[in-house]
Short mmCIF file of C-alpha atoms and ligand atoms in Angstrom, two decimals:
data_model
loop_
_atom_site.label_atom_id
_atom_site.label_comp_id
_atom_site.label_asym_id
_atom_site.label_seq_id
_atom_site.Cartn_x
_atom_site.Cartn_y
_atom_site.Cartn_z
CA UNK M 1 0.00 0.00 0.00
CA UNK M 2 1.47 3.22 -0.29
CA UNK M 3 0.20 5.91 1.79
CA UNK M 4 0.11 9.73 1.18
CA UNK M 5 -0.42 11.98 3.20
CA UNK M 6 -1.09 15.91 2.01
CA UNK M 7 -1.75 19.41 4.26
CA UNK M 8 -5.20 20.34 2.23
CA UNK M 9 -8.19 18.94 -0.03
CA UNK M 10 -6.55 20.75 -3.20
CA UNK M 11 -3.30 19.21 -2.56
CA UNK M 12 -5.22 15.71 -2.23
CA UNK M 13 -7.69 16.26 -5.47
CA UNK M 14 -4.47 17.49 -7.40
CA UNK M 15 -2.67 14.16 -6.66
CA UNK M 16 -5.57 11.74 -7.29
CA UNK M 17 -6.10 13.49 -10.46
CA UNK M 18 -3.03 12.86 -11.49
CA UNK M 19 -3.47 9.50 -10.72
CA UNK M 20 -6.59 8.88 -12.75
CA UNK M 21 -5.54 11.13 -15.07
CA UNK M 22 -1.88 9.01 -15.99
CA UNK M 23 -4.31 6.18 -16.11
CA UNK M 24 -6.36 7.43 -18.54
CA UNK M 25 -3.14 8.63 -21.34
CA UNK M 26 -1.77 5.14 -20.39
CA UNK M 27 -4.59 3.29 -21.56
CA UNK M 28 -7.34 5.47 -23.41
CA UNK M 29 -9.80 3.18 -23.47
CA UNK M 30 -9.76 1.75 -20.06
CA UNK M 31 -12.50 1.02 -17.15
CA UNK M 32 -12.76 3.55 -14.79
CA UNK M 33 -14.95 2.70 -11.70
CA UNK M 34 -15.81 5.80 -9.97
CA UNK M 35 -17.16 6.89 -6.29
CA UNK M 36 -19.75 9.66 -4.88
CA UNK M 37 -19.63 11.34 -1.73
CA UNK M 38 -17.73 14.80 -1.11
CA UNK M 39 -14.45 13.51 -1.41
CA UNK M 40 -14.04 12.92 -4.58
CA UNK M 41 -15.69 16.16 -5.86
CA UNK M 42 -12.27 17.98 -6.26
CA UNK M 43 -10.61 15.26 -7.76
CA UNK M 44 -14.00 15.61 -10.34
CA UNK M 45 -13.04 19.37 -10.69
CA UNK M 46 -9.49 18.70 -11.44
CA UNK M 47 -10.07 16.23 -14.25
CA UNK M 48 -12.81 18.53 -15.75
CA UNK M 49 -10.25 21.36 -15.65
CA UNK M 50 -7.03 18.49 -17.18
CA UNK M 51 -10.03 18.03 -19.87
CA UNK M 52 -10.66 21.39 -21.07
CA UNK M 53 -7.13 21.75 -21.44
CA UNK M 54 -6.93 18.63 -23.39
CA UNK M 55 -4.25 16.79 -21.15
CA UNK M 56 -6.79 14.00 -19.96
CA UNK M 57 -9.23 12.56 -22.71
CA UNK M 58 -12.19 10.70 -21.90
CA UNK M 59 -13.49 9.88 -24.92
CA UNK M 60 -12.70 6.02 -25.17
CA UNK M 61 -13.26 5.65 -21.38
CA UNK M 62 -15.91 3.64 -19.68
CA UNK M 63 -17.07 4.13 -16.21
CA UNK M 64 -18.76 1.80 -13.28
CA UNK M 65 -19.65 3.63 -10.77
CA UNK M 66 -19.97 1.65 -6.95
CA UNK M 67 -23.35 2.60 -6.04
CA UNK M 68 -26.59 3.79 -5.95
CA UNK M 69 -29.52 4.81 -3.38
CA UNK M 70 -32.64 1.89 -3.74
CA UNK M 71 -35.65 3.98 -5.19
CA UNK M 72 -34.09 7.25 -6.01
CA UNK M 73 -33.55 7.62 -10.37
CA UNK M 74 -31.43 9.45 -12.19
CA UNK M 75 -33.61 12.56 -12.27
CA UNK M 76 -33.72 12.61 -8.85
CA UNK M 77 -30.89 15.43 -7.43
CA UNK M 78 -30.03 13.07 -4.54
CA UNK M 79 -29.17 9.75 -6.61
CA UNK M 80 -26.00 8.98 -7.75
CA UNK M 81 -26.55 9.26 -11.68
CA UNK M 82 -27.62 12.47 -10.45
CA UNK M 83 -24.45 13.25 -9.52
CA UNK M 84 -21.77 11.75 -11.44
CA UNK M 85 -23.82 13.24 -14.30
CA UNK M 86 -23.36 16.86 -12.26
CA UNK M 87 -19.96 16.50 -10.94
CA UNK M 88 -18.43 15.06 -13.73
CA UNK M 89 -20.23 13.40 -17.02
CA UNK M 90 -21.68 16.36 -17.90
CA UNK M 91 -18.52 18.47 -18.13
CA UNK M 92 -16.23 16.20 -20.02
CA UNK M 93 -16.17 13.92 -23.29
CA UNK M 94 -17.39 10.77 -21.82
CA UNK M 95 -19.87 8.88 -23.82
CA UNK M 96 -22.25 8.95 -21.63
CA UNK M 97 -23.73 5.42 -23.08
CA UNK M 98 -20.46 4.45 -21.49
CA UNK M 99 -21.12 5.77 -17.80
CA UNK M 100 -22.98 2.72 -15.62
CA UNK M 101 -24.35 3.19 -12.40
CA UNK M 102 -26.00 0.35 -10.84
CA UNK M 103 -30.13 0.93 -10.90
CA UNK M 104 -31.67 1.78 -7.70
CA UNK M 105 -35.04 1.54 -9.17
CA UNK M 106 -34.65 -1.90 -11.11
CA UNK M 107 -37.63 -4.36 -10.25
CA UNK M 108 -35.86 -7.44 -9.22
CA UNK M 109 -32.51 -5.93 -7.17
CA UNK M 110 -30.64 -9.20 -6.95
CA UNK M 111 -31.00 -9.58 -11.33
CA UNK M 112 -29.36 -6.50 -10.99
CA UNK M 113 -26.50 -6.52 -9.47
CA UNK M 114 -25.76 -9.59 -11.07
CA UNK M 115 -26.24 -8.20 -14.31
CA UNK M 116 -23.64 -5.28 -13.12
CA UNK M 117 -21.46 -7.71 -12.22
CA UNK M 118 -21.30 -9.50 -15.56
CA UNK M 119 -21.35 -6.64 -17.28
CA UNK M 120 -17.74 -5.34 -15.07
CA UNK M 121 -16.53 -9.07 -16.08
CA UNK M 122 -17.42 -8.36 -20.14
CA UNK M 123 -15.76 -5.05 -20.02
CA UNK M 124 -12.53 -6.98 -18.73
CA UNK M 125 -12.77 -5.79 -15.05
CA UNK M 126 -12.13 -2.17 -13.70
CA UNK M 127 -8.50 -0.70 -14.65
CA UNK M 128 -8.14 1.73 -11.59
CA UNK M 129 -11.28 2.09 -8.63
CA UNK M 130 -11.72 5.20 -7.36
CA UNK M 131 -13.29 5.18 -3.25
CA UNK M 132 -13.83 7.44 -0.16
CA UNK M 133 -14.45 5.88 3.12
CA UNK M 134 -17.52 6.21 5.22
CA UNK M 135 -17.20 7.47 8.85
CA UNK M 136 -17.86 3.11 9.82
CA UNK M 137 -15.33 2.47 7.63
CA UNK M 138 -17.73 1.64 3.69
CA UNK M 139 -16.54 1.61 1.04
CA UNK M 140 -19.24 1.74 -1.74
CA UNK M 141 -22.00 0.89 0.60
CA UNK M 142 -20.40 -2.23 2.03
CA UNK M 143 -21.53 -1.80 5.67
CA UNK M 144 -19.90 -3.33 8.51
CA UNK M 145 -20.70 -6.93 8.68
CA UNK M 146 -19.84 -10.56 9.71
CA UNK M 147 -18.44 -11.63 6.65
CA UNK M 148 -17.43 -10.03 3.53
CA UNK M 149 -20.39 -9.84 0.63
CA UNK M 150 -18.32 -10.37 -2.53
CA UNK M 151 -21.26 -9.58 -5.51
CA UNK M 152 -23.09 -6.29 -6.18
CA UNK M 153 -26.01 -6.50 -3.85
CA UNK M 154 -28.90 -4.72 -1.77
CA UNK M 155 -27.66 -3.56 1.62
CA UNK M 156 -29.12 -2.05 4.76
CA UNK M 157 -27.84 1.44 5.80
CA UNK M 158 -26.18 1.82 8.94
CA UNK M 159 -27.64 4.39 11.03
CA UNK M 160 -23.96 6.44 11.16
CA UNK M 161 -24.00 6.46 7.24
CA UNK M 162 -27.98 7.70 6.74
CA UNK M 163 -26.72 10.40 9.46
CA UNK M 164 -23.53 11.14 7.76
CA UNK M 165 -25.74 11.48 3.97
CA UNK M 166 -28.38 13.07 5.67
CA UNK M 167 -26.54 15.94 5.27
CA UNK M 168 -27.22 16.29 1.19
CA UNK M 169 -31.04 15.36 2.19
CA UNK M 170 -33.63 18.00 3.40
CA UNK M 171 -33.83 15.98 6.54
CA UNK M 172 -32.88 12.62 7.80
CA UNK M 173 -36.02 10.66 7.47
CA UNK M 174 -35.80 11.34 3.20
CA UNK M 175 -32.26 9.37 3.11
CA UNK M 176 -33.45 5.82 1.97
CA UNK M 177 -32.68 3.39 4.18
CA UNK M 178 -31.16 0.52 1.60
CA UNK M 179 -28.43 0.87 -1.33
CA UNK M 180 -26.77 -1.29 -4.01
CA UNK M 181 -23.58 -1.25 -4.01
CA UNK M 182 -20.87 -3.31 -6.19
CA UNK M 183 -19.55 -5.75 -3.48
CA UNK M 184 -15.73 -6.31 -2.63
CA UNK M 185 -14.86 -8.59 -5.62
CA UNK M 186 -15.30 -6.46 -8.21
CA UNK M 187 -13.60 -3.56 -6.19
CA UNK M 188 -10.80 -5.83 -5.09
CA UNK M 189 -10.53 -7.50 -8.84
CA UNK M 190 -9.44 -3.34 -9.99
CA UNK M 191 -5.87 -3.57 -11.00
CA UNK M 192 -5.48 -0.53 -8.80
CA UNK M 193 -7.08 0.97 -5.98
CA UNK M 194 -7.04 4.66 -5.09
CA UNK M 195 -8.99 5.84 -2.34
CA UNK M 196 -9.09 9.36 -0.89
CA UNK M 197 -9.93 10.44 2.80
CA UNK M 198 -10.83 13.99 3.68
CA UNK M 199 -9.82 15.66 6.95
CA UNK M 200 -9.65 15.00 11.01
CA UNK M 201 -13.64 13.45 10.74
CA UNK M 202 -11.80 10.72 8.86
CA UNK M 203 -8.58 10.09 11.14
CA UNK M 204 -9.42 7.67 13.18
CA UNK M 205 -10.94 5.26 10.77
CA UNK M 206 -8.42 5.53 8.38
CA UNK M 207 -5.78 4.35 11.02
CA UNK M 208 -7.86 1.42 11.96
CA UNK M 209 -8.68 0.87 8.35
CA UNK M 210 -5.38 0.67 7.32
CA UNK M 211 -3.02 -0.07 10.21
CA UNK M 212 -5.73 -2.22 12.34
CA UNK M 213 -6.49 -5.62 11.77
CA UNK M 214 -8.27 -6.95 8.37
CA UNK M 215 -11.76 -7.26 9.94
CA UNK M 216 -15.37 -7.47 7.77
CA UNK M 217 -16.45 -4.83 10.68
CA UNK M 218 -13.75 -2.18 8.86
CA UNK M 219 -14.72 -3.28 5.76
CA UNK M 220 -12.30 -0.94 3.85
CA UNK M 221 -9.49 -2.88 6.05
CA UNK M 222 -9.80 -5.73 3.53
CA UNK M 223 -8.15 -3.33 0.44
CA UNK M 224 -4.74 -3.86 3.14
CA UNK M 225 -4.93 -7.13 0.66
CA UNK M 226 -4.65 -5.67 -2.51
CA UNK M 227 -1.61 -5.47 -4.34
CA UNK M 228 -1.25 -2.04 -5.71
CA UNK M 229 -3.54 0.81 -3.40
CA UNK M 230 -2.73 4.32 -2.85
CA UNK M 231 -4.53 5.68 0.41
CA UNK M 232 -4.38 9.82 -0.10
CA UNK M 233 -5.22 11.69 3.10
CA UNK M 234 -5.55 14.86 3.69
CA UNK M 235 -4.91 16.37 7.52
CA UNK M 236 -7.10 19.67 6.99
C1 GLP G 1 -21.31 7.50 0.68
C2 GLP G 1 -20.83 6.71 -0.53
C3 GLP G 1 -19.42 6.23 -0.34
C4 GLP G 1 -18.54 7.37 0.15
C5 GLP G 1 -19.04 7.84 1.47
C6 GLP G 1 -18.18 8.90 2.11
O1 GLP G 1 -21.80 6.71 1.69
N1 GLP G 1 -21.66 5.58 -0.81
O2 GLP G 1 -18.94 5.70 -1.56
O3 GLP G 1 -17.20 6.95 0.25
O4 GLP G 1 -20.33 8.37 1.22
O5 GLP G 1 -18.60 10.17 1.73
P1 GLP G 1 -17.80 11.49 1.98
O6 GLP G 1 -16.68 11.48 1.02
O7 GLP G 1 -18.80 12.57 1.68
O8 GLP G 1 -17.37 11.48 3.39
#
């Protein structure tokens, strides 16, 4: 693992960009799988900017992103299509027939995420994952839990991570209360791993995260595993 640690958020989205941006020139047409949640948002910024200035290209790319709220679509401000579609689709030359998000609103849940999970395996798996970390230590939406879930599949919120969203919400009691989220083999199948950790609210679980034990109840502890991930955190 290599570990980085930065003084500020710019310094942080600056350095992930350039991560996911070398990616990108390396291999044009590779898989991206992408993340929500504030974190990421500068990183977003940066590689809109790198695009208008035609350093970073993303018109061969394809994207997976982890997640998505159960029951919210894409026109709703609060999903994730919402989102990547806000912070980052809409800005740049991705095909946007090429951006997936898993479907919150599909009828049958468990068809879905194994259709998402195919669909990862037909595209030849994910090139470089991009994650943030919840306050219990998610990534995606993988909660804390016994045992490890590896597929895409539905998943209760915890009642620290509807608290921590509520904050994008007009109140609490509008978060939903389940997810999808791509489970831990398709995340820990990415060739590389880059996950980025914003400021003293995140301290404490990235140390036990990534210097505690490997423990389903951390599940970002398991990435300790991986063969090539880059941890950036930033102190302020
Ligand atoms: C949500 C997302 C996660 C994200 C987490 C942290 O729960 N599903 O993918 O990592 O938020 O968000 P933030 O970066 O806003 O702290």
């Amino acid at each position: 693992m290599t570990f980085i640690e930065v003084e500020t958020y710019e310094e942080l989205s600056k350095k992930a960009a350039d991560i996911i941006g070398a990616q990108v020139i390396l291999k044009p047409n590779c898989v991206l799988g992408l993340a929500t949640g504030s974190s990421p948002v500068g990183t977003y910024q940066q590689l809109i900017e790198r695009n208008k200035q035609g350093t970073v290209d993303f018109s061969k790319v394809t994207s997976v992103n982890l997640d998505e709220y159960v029951g919210l679509d894409g026109t709703n401000d609060q999903s994730y299509r919402y989102f990547m579609d806000h912070q980052l689709f809409n800005f740049v030359n991705i095909d946007k027939e090429k951006t997936h998000v898993p479907n919150g609103c599909a009828a049958d849940l468990k068809a879905e995420g194994a259709a998402y999970d195919q669909m990862i395996k037909d595209l030849g798996g994910i090139d470089l994952q991009l994650l943030g970390i919840g306050p219990d230590g998610h990534i995606g939406f993988n909660e804390p839990a016994p045992v490890f879930t590896a597929e895409t599949h539905e998943v209760a919120l915890e009642e620290s991570t509807i608290k921590a969203n509520a904050r994008f919400f007009a109140n609490e009691d509008e978060v939903p209360k389940t997810a999808i989220t791509m489970g831990m083999m398709s995340i820990m199948q990415a060739r590389k791993i880059l996950l980025v950790a914003n400021g003293p609210a995140k301290k404490d679980i990235v140390e036990k995260a990534f210097f505690g034990p490997v423990d389903p109840m951390v599940p970002a502890s398991l990435l300790q595993l991986h063969a090539d991930v880059t941890v950036i955190y930033s102190k302020n």
